[in-house]
PDB file of C-alpha atoms in Angstrom:
ATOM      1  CA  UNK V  80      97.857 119.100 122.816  1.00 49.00           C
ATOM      2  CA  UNK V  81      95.754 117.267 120.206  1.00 56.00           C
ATOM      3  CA  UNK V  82      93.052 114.869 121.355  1.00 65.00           C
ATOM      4  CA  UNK V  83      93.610 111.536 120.717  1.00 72.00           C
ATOM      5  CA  UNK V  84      92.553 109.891 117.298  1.00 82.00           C
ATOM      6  CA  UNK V  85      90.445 107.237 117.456  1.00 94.00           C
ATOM      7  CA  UNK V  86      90.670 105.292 113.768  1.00 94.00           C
ATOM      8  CA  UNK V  87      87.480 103.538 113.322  1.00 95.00           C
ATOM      9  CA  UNK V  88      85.218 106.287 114.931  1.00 94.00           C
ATOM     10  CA  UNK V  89      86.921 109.064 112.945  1.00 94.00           C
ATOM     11  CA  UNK V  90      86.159 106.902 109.712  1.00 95.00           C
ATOM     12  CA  UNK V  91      82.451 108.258 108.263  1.00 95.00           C
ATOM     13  CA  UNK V  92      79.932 105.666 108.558  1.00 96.00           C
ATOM     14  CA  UNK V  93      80.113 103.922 104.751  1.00 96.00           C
ATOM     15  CA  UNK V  94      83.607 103.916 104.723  1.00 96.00           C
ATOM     16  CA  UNK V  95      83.754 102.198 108.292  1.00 97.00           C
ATOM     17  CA  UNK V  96      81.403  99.814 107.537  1.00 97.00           C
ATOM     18  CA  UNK V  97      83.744  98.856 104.044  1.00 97.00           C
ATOM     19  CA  UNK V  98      86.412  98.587 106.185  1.00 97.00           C
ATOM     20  CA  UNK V  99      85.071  96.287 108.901  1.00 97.00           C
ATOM     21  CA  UNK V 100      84.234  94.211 106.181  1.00 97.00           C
ATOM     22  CA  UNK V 101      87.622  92.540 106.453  1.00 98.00           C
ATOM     23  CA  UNK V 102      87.950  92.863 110.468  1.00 98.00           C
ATOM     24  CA  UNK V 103      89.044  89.311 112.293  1.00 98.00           C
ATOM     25  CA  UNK V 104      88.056  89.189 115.747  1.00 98.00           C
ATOM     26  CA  UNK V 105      90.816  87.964 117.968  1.00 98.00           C
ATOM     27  CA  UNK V 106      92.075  87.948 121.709  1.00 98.00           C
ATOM     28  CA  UNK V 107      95.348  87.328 123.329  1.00 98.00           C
ATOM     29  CA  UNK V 108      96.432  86.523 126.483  1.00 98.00           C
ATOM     30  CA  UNK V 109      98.038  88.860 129.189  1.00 98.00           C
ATOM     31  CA  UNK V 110     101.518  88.872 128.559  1.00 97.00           C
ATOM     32  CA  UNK V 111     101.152  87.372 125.167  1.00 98.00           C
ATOM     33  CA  UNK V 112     104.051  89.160 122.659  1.00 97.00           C
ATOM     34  CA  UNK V 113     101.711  90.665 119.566  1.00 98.00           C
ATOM     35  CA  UNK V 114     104.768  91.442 117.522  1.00 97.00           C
ATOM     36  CA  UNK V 115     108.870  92.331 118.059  1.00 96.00           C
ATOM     37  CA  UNK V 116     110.530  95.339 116.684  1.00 94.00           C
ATOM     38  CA  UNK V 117     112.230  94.306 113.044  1.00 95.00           C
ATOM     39  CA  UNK V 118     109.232  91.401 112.246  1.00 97.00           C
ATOM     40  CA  UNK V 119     107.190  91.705 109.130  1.00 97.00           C
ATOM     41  CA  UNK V 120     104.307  94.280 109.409  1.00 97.00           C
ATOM     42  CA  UNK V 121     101.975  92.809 107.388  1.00 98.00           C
ATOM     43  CA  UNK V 122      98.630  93.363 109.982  1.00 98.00           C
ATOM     44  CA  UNK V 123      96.917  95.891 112.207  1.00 98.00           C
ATOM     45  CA  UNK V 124      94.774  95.767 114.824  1.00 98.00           C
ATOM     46  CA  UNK V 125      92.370  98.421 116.890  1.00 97.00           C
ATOM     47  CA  UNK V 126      91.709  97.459 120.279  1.00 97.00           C
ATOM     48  CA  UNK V 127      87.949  96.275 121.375  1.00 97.00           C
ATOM     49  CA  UNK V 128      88.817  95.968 125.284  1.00 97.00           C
ATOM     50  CA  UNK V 129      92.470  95.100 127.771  1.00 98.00           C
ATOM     51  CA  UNK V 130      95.078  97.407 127.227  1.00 97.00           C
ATOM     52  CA  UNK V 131      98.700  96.684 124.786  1.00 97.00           C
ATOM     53  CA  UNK V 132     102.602  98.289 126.172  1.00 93.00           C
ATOM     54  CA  UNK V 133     104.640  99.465 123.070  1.00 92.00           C
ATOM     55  CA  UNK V 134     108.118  98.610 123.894  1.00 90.00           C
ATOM     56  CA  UNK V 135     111.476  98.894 122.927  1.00 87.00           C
ATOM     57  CA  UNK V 136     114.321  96.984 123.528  1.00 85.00           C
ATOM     58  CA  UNK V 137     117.020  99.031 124.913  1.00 83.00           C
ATOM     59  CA  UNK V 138     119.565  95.689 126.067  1.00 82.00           C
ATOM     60  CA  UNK V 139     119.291  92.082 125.724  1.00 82.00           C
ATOM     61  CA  UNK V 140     117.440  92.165 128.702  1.00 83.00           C
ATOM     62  CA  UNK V 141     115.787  95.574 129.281  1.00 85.00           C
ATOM     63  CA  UNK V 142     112.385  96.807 127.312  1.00 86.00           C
ATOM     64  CA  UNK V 143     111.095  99.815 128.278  1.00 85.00           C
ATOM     65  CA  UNK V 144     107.753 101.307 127.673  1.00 86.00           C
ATOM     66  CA  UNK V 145     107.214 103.984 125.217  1.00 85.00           C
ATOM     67  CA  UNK V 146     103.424 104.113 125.128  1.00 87.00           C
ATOM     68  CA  UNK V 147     100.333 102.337 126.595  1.00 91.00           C
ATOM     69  CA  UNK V 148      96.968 101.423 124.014  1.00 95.00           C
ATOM     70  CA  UNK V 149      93.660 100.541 125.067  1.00 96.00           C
ATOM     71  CA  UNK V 150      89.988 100.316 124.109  1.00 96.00           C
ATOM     72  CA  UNK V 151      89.664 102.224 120.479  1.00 96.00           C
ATOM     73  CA  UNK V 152      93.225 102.319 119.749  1.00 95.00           C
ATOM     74  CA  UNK V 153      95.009 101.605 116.736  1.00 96.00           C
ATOM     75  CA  UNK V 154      97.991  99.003 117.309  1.00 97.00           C
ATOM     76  CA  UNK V 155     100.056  99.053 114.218  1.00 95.00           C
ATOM     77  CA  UNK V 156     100.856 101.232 111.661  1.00 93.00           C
ATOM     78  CA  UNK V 157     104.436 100.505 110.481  1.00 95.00           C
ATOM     79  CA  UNK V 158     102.409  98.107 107.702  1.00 95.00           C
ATOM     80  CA  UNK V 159     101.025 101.400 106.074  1.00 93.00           C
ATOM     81  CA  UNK V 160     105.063 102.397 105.300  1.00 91.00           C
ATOM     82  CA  UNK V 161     107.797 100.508 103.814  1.00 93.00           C
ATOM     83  CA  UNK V 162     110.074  98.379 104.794  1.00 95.00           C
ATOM     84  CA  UNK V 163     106.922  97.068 106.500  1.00 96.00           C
ATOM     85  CA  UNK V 164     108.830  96.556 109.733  1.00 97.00           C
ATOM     86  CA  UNK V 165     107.673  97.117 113.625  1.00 96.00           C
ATOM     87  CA  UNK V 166     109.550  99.793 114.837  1.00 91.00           C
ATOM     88  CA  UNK V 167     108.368  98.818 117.697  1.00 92.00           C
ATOM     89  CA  UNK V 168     107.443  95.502 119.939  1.00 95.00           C
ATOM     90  CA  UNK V 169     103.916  95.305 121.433  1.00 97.00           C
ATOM     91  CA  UNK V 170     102.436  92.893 124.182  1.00 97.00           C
ATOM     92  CA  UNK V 171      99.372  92.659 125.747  1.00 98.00           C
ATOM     93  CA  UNK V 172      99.204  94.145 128.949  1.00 96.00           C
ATOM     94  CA  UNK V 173      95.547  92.673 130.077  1.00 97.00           C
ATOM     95  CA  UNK V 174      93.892  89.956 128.515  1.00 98.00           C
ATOM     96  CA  UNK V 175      93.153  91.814 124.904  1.00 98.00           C
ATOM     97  CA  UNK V 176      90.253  91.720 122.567  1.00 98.00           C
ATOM     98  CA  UNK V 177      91.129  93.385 119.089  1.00 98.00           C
ATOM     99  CA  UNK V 178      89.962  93.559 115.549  1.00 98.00           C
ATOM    100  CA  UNK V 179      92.556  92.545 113.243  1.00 98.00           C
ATOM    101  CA  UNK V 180      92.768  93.651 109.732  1.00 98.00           C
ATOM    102  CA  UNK V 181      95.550  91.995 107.320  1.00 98.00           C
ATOM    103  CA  UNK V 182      97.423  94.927 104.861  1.00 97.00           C
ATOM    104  CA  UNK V 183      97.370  93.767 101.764  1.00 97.00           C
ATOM    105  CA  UNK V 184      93.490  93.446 101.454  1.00 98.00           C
ATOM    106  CA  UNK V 185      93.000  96.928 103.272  1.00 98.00           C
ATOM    107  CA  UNK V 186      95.462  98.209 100.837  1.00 97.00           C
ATOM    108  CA  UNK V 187      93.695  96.410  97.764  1.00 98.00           C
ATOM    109  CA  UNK V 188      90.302  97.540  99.045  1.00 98.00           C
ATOM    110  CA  UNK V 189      91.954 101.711  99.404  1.00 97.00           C
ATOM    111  CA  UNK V 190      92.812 101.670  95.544  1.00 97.00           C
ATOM    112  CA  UNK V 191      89.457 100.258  95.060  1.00 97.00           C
ATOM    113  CA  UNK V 192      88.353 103.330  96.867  1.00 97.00           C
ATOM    114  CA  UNK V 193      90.430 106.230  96.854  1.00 97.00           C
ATOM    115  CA  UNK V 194      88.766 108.191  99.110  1.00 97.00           C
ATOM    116  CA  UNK V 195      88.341 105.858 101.756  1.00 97.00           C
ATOM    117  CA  UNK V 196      92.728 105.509 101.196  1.00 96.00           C
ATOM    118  CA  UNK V 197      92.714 109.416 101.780  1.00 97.00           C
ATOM    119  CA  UNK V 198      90.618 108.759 105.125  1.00 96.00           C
ATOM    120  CA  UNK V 199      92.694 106.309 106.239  1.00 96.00           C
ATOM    121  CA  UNK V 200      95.882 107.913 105.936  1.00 95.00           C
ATOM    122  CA  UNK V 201      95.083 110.628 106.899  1.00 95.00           C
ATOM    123  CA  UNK V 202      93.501 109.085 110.549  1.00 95.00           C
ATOM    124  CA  UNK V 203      96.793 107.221 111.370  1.00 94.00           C
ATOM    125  CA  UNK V 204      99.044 110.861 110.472  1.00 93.00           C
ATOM    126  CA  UNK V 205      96.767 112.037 113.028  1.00 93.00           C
ATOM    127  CA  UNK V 206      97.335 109.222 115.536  1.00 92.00           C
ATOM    128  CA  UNK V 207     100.598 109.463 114.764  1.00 89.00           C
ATOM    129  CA  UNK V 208     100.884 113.181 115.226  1.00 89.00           C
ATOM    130  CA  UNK V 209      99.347 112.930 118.657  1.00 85.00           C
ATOM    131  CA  UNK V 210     101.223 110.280 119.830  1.00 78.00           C
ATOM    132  CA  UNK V 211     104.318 111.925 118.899  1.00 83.00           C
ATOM    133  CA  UNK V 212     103.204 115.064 120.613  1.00 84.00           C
ATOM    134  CA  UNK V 213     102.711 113.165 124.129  1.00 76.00           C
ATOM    135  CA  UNK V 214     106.124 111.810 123.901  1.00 72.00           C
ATOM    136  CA  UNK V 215     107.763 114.976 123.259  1.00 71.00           C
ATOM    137  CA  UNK V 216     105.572 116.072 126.429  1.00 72.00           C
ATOM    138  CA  UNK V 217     107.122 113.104 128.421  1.00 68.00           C
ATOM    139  CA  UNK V 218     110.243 114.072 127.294  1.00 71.00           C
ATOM    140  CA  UNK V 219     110.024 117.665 128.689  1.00 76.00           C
ATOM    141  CA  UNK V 220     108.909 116.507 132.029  1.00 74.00           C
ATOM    142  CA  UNK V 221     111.577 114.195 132.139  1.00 71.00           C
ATOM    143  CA  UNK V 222     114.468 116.815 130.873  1.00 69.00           C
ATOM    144  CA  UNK V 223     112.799 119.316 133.736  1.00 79.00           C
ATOM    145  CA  UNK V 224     113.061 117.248 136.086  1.00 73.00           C
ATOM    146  CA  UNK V 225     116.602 116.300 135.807  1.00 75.00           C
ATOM    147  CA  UNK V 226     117.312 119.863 135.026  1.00 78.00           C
ATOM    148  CA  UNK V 227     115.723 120.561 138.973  1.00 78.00           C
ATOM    149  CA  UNK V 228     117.960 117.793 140.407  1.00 72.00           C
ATOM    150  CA  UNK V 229     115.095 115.223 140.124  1.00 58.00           C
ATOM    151  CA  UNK V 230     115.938 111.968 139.214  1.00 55.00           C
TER     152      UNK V 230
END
């Protein structure tokens, strides 16, 4: 299994520091809804400290959990790839402390510098890549386990 990606440490040093040049500190509560499923992406964030629950909405009333983010994470990348719509719904878990970066001056600021776009996109594939290779993990334990007359 690949190691998990962590976006702003896997950035070198000068293009980091470009970067964090348009970081917004913000917080939100526990339980606070970051974003639904279907709403404009238009903003990321990577996690400082508390931990964020990915959800989707399987009925009206049901969400269920698809993956849990903390401390160095990277919440959001549906803005990177149109429509520029959550495929996913996100709320904090713990009270959260992020760094929030809007898209369109990120995006501005990776035709500005082409390399640092390269470095970028090519950190989320990899975040991406691992996260999709833990869920196709979860879903073999969970097939085997049926498969045994688990639950």
């Amino acid at each position: 299994m690949t190691k998990a990606t962590k976006l702003l440490t896997a950035l070198p040093p000068p293009q980091r520091q470009r970067l964090m040049t348009l970081a917004k500190e913000v917080s939100f509560p526990e339980d606070a809804r970051i974003f639904e499923a279907g709403g404009a992406a238009d903003r990321f964030w990577v996690i400082r400290s508390g931990a964020v629950s990915l959800d989707q909405q399987v009925t009206s009333a049901q969400r269920v959990t698809v993956a849990s983010l903390g401390a160095g994470d990277l919440l959001g990348w549906s803005w990177l790839f149109p429509p520029h719509r959550w495929d996913f719904g996100a709320e904090a878990f713990s009270q959260v402390r992020a760094y929030e970066f809007e898209a369109g001056p990120v995006l501005e600021l990776c035709q500005q510098d082409p390399q640092l776009g390269m470095s970028l996109v090519r950190i989320v594939a990899e975040i991406l890549a691992h996260r999709l290779e833990t869920t196709r993990g979860q879903l073999m334990e969970q097939y085997t386990l049926r498969r045994r007359g688990g639950r």
